[in-house]
Tab-separated table of C-alpha atoms in Angstrom:
chain	number	residue	atom	x	y	z
G	1	MET	CA	65.347	135.202	62.335
G	2	THR	CA	61.928	136.847	62.548
G	3	PHE	CA	59.232	136.702	59.889
G	4	ASP	CA	58.434	140.072	58.315
G	5	PRO	CA	56.043	139.871	55.328
G	6	GLY	CA	57.287	143.240	54.104
G	7	GLN	CA	60.792	141.864	53.644
G	8	LEU	CA	59.964	138.628	51.872
G	9	GLY	CA	61.517	139.811	48.620
G	10	GLN	CA	64.921	140.436	50.220
G	11	PRO	CA	66.159	137.043	51.535
G	12	LYS	CA	66.796	135.638	48.028
G	13	GLN	CA	69.415	138.292	47.339
G	14	GLU	CA	70.746	138.189	50.909
G	15	LEU	CA	71.214	134.428	50.617
G	16	ALA	CA	73.094	134.821	47.333
G	17	VAL	CA	75.416	137.460	48.835
G	18	LEU	CA	76.060	135.366	51.947
G	19	LEU	CA	76.959	132.269	49.941
G	20	ARG	CA	79.331	134.294	47.763
G	21	GLU	CA	81.018	135.759	50.863
G	22	LEU	CA	81.395	132.313	52.432
G	23	ARG	CA	83.121	131.039	49.297
G	24	LYS	CA	85.525	133.967	49.255
G	25	ARG	CA	86.319	133.602	52.975
G	26	ALA	CA	87.152	129.952	52.336
G	27	GLY	CA	89.618	131.044	49.629
G	28	LEU	CA	87.784	129.193	46.879
G	29	THR	CA	87.133	130.228	43.303
G	30	GLY	CA	83.738	129.516	41.818
G	31	ASP	CA	85.258	126.717	39.741
G	32	ARG	CA	86.894	125.016	42.759
G	33	LEU	CA	83.672	125.261	44.770
G	34	ALA	CA	81.757	123.761	41.868
G	35	ARG	CA	84.129	120.772	41.719
G	36	ARG	CA	83.851	120.218	45.479
G	37	CYS	CA	80.052	120.352	45.275
G	38	ASN	CA	79.795	118.216	42.128
G	39	MET	CA	77.869	120.917	40.264
G	40	SER	CA	78.636	123.112	37.281
G	41	GLN	CA	80.495	126.403	37.675
G	42	SER	CA	77.659	128.154	35.845
G	43	LYS	CA	75.164	126.888	38.452
G	44	VAL	CA	77.361	128.184	41.278
G	45	SER	CA	77.500	131.545	39.510
G	46	ARG	CA	73.715	131.690	39.070
G	47	ILE	CA	73.197	130.806	42.741
G	48	GLU	CA	75.622	133.535	43.853
G	49	ASN	CA	73.930	136.075	41.580
G	50	GLY	CA	70.484	135.228	42.940
G	51	LYS	CA	69.274	133.908	39.582
G	52	VAL	CA	68.799	130.315	40.807
G	53	GLN	CA	67.284	129.306	44.120
G	54	PRO	CA	69.504	126.555	45.630
G	55	SER	CA	67.867	123.375	46.853
G	56	LEU	CA	68.503	122.065	50.351
G	57	LEU	CA	70.955	119.548	48.879
G	58	ASP	CA	72.781	122.365	47.063
G	59	LEU	CA	73.041	124.302	50.328
G	60	GLU	CA	74.324	121.289	52.245
G	61	ARG	CA	77.046	120.712	49.641
G	62	ILE	CA	78.100	124.373	49.584
G	63	LEU	CA	78.140	124.758	53.367
G	64	ARG	CA	80.192	121.582	53.724
G	65	ALA	CA	82.624	122.710	51.030
G	66	VAL	CA	83.277	126.112	52.670
G	67	VAL	CA	83.413	124.572	56.179
G	68	ALA	CA	80.778	126.988	57.493
G	69	PRO	CA	80.510	127.268	61.315
G	70	PRO	CA	77.243	126.141	62.976
G	71	GLU	CA	75.951	129.670	63.640
G	72	VAL	CA	76.418	130.600	59.969
G	73	ILE	CA	74.686	127.405	58.847
G	74	GLU	CA	71.706	128.383	61.006
G	75	ASP	CA	71.509	131.815	59.345
G	76	VAL	CA	71.792	130.314	55.855
G	77	ILE	CA	68.998	127.802	56.507
G	78	ALA	CA	66.761	130.557	57.925
G	79	LEU	CA	67.406	132.750	54.873
G	80	ALA	CA	66.723	129.821	52.541
G	81	ARG	CA	63.387	129.219	54.221
G	82	LEU	CA	62.361	132.854	53.806
G	83	ALA	CA	63.655	132.898	50.236
G	84	ASN	CA	61.203	130.085	49.511
G	85	THR	CA	58.297	132.049	51.029
G	86	GLU	CA	56.162	134.597	49.196
G	87	TRP	CA	53.560	136.926	50.694
G	88	GLN	CA	50.603	138.034	48.536
G	89	ASP	CA	48.563	140.634	50.388
G	90	LEU	CA	44.906	141.072	49.504
G	91	ARG	CA	45.179	144.797	48.790
G	92	SER	CA	47.904	144.232	46.198
G	93	LEU	CA	45.905	141.408	44.625
G	94	ARG	CA	42.898	143.714	44.326
G	95	ARG	CA	45.012	146.439	42.706
G	96	ARG	CA	46.304	143.961	40.136
G	97	GLY	CA	42.815	142.611	39.539
G	98	LEU	CA	41.500	139.511	41.298
G	99	GLU	CA	40.837	137.833	37.958
G	100	LYS	CA	44.618	137.709	37.385
G	101	LYS	CA	44.981	135.664	40.557
G	102	GLN	CA	42.355	133.285	39.161
G	103	THR	CA	44.429	132.927	35.987
G	104	GLU	CA	47.513	132.095	38.075
G	105	LEU	CA	45.555	129.488	40.030
G	106	ALA	CA	44.229	127.959	36.814
G	107	ALA	CA	47.811	127.637	35.522
G	108	LEU	CA	48.900	126.009	38.784
G	109	GLU	CA	45.974	123.599	38.623
G	110	SER	CA	46.806	122.787	35.011
G	111	SER	CA	50.422	121.909	35.837
G	112	SER	CA	49.660	119.924	39.022
G	113	THR	CA	48.206	116.439	39.374
G	114	GLU	CA	47.543	115.985	43.099
G	115	PHE	CA	45.748	118.506	45.305
G	116	ARG	CA	45.029	118.580	49.024
G	117	PHE	CA	42.652	121.288	50.283
G	118	PHE	CA	41.925	121.940	53.946
G	119	LEU	CA	39.012	124.363	54.293
G	120	LEU	CA	38.619	125.814	57.770
G	121	SER	CA	35.848	128.393	57.505
G	122	MET	CA	34.609	128.707	53.900
G	123	ILE	CA	34.025	126.577	50.818
G	124	THR	CA	36.642	126.965	48.086
G	125	GLY	CA	35.707	128.259	44.638
G	126	LEU	CA	36.243	124.854	42.998
G	127	LEU	CA	33.330	123.473	45.036
G	128	SER	CA	31.071	126.537	45.063
G	129	THR	CA	27.753	127.251	43.412
G	130	PRO	CA	27.566	130.511	41.398
G	131	ASP	CA	25.586	132.108	44.251
G	132	TYR	CA	28.266	131.169	46.769
G	133	VAL	CA	31.045	132.517	44.532
G	134	ARG	CA	29.230	135.837	44.176
G	135	ALA	CA	28.596	136.051	47.916
G	136	SER	CA	32.243	135.324	48.729
G	137	LEU	CA	33.265	138.366	46.660
G	138	ALA	CA	30.399	140.646	47.689
G	139	HIS	CA	32.590	142.904	49.862
G	140	SER	CA	35.266	143.513	47.238
G	141	PRO	CA	35.370	147.203	46.247
G	142	ALA	CA	36.331	146.348	42.647
G	143	ASP	CA	34.262	144.969	39.785
G	144	VAL	CA	34.412	141.186	40.267
G	145	THR	CA	32.439	140.093	37.195
G	146	LYS	CA	35.515	138.637	35.470
G	147	THR	CA	36.729	137.070	38.702
G	148	ILE	CA	33.428	135.236	39.176
G	149	ALA	CA	33.561	133.949	35.602
G	150	ARG	CA	37.156	132.720	36.025
G	151	LYS	CA	36.324	130.989	39.321
G	152	LEU	CA	33.483	129.097	37.694
G	153	GLU	CA	35.610	128.206	34.651
G	154	ARG	CA	38.266	126.731	36.950
G	155	GLN	CA	35.765	124.148	38.214
G	156	GLU	CA	36.216	122.197	34.974
G	157	VAL	CA	39.511	120.863	36.352
G	158	LEU	CA	37.544	118.662	38.779
G	159	TYR	CA	36.391	116.546	35.843
G	160	ASP	CA	39.935	115.852	34.605
G	161	THR	CA	40.409	112.248	35.720
G	162	THR	CA	44.208	112.496	35.392
G	163	LYS	CA	44.150	114.684	38.506
G	164	ARG	CA	43.402	113.677	42.095
G	165	PHE	CA	41.715	115.935	44.645
G	166	THR	CA	41.234	115.564	48.383
G	167	PHE	CA	39.071	118.182	50.093
G	168	LEU	CA	38.693	118.339	53.865
G	169	LEU	CA	35.950	120.698	55.053
G	170	THR	CA	35.183	121.487	58.657
G	171	GLU	CA	31.554	121.599	59.731
G	172	GLN	CA	31.944	125.363	60.079
G	173	ALA	CA	33.150	125.693	56.476
G	174	VAL	CA	30.119	123.780	55.196
G	175	ARG	CA	27.452	125.312	57.428
G	176	TRP	CA	28.565	128.960	57.726
G	177	PRO	CA	25.458	130.836	56.467
G	178	LEU	CA	27.050	132.942	53.736
G	179	LEU	CA	23.789	132.669	51.742
G	180	PRO	CA	20.072	132.599	52.533
G	181	ALA	CA	18.831	129.215	53.721
G	182	ALA	CA	17.523	127.876	50.383
G	183	ALA	CA	20.744	128.779	48.566
G	184	MET	CA	22.864	127.234	51.344
G	185	ALA	CA	20.890	123.993	50.953
G	186	LEU	CA	21.758	123.941	47.247
G	187	GLN	CA	25.416	124.607	48.008
G	188	ILE	CA	25.539	121.690	50.431
G	189	ASP	CA	23.752	119.499	47.882
G	190	ARG	CA	26.533	120.320	45.422
G	191	LEU	CA	29.153	119.148	47.897
G	192	ALA	CA	27.286	115.864	48.317
G	193	SER	CA	27.071	115.367	44.550
G	194	LEU	CA	30.812	115.912	44.115
G	195	THR	CA	31.575	113.008	46.461
G	196	HIS	CA	30.568	110.719	43.586
G	197	LEU	CA	33.421	111.862	41.305
G	198	THR	CA	35.987	109.070	41.090
G	199	ASN	CA	38.988	111.407	41.281
G	200	VAL	CA	37.577	113.555	44.099
G	201	LYS	CA	37.804	112.533	47.754
G	202	LEU	CA	35.659	114.913	49.793
G	203	GLY	CA	35.682	114.601	53.566
G	204	VAL	CA	33.749	116.449	56.248
G	205	ILE	CA	35.100	117.021	59.761
G	206	PRO	CA	32.178	117.230	62.213
G	207	MET	CA	32.361	119.231	65.424
G	208	ALA	CA	31.419	116.199	67.511
G	209	GLY	CA	34.171	113.998	68.900
G	210	TYR	CA	37.649	114.423	70.340
G	211	LYS	CA	40.110	116.154	67.997
G	212	PRO	CA	43.345	117.103	69.787
G	213	MET	CA	44.886	118.895	66.777
G	214	ALA	CA	43.422	122.374	66.153
G	215	PRO	CA	44.325	123.839	62.709
G	216	MET	CA	44.752	127.602	62.443
G	217	ASP	CA	44.441	128.302	58.699
G	218	THR	CA	43.003	127.224	55.392
G	219	PHE	CA	45.736	125.681	53.240
G	220	THR	CA	46.338	123.816	49.981
G	221	VAL	CA	49.220	121.535	48.981
G	222	TYR	CA	50.014	121.062	45.287
G	223	ASP	CA	51.957	117.947	44.238
G	224	ASN	CA	54.019	117.875	47.454
G	225	THR	CA	56.053	120.799	46.065
G	226	LEU	CA	54.107	123.959	46.935
G	227	ALA	CA	51.672	125.019	49.650
G	228	THR	CA	49.484	128.079	50.016
G	229	VAL	CA	48.189	129.257	53.390
G	230	GLU	CA	45.302	131.740	53.467
G	231	ASN	CA	44.216	134.221	56.105
G	232	THR	CA	42.030	137.327	56.139
G	233	THR	CA	44.689	139.662	54.729
G	234	GLY	CA	46.349	137.521	52.073
G	235	VAL	CA	48.129	134.335	51.055
G	236	VAL	CA	51.518	132.905	52.021
G	237	VAL	CA	53.126	130.749	49.313
G	238	LEU	CA	55.559	128.146	50.668
G	239	ARG	CA	58.139	126.243	48.601
G	240	ASP	CA	60.564	125.097	51.292
G	241	PRO	CA	60.383	121.250	51.541
G	242	ARG	CA	60.248	121.443	55.345
G	243	ASP	CA	57.171	123.675	55.236
G	244	ILE	CA	55.543	121.400	52.652
G	245	GLU	CA	56.219	118.331	54.803
G	246	MET	CA	54.771	120.030	57.882
G	247	HIS	CA	51.520	120.770	56.043
G	248	LEU	CA	51.363	117.238	54.619
G	249	GLU	CA	51.669	115.825	58.150
G	250	LEU	CA	48.964	118.191	59.395
G	251	PHE	CA	46.711	117.245	56.483
G	252	SER	CA	47.172	113.550	57.260
G	253	THR	CA	46.122	114.150	60.868
G	254	LEU	CA	43.057	116.149	59.832
G	255	GLU	CA	42.135	113.503	57.260
G	256	GLY	CA	41.877	111.054	60.143
G	257	TYR	CA	39.143	113.234	61.687
G	258	ALA	CA	37.031	113.345	58.515
G	259	LEU	CA	34.055	111.313	57.317
G	260	PHE	CA	34.013	110.206	53.670
G	261	GLY	CA	31.721	108.467	51.200
G	262	GLN	CA	28.266	107.510	52.413
G	263	GLU	CA	28.948	108.820	55.932
G	264	ALA	CA	29.877	112.236	54.532
G	265	ARG	CA	26.854	112.279	52.225
G	266	ALA	CA	24.522	111.398	55.117
G	267	LEU	CA	25.911	114.258	57.203
G	268	LEU	CA	25.724	116.714	54.295
G	269	THR	CA	22.153	115.628	53.560
G	270	SER	CA	21.138	116.282	57.163
G	271	TRP	CA	22.700	119.756	57.096
G	272	SER	CA	21.011	120.546	53.803
G	273	ALA	CA	17.658	119.397	55.205
G	274	ALA	CA	18.169	121.584	58.266
G	275	TYR	CA	18.508	124.628	56.002
G	276	ARG	CA	15.400	123.655	54.052
G	277	SER	CA	13.370	123.254	57.224
C-alpha cells in the first residue's frame, strides 16, 4: 500500500468497513465476534463504525476470530498504520493560523511527561531566543505576532520539573546562521545555559567522527505514544506503535553520537566564541 498524504483521512473509514465485511463473511454477529475477542459488543460496533480506532491487540483478536487469510491481514495492518498517521501541511496550518498550532503543541506538552527531540537543521522554539523565533517565522506571509508570543510562552514548560526533556541537536542545527553573528552567539549561549536544568538533557552531535546512521528528518517523540516528523512542507503525526518504536530506536542511536554535560557546554562555548570573533 502506497503512502499518499492526500488520502490520509480515508483509511480510518476503510479499515472500519473492511473489518465489518470480514465479520459478515465469517458469518458472525457483532455479539458473537465480541465474545470471541473478549471485548464488549459496543466496542465492536464503534470499531466497525469508525468511531474507535482499534489497537494492534484489538486487530489481532478480530483477525484471528474471523480467520482472515494472510493477504487480507497484510491489507488490514497497512490500513491500520495509515489510519494512525496524520498529515498537517504547512499551507493549511497557515490558513488556520499558526498560533492555533502553538496552542495544540502547548496542550500536548501539558499532557505529556517525557519528550525526545531530534533537531536536524534548526533549533526548536522551546530552546530559542526571541530573535531566533522571529527569524524562524520571517518568511511567513501571515501576521505572526501571536505565534511568536505563544512560542515564547511555551518555553515555561521547560521549568516544570515533573517533565523530562532530551534534546539532540546536530552541529548544523546549532550553527546554521539564521541570525547575525552577535545574535547567534546569544542563541548558542542560551543552549549552554539550558544544559544546567536538572530535567533537561541537551546533547550536541558534532560533525567530526564516524556516524554510520544518517537521519533524514527532525522528529519528536512524546511519552512513547506519539511522534511528529517535520519537513519543509508540513508535519506527519504518527500514532502507530511500530512507527513510535522505530523512532525511539533511531533516537537511541543518535543519542550515542551526542556529547552532553561539560563536553557539550565546551563545544557550545567554542561555537559561540567563533561567532563573536
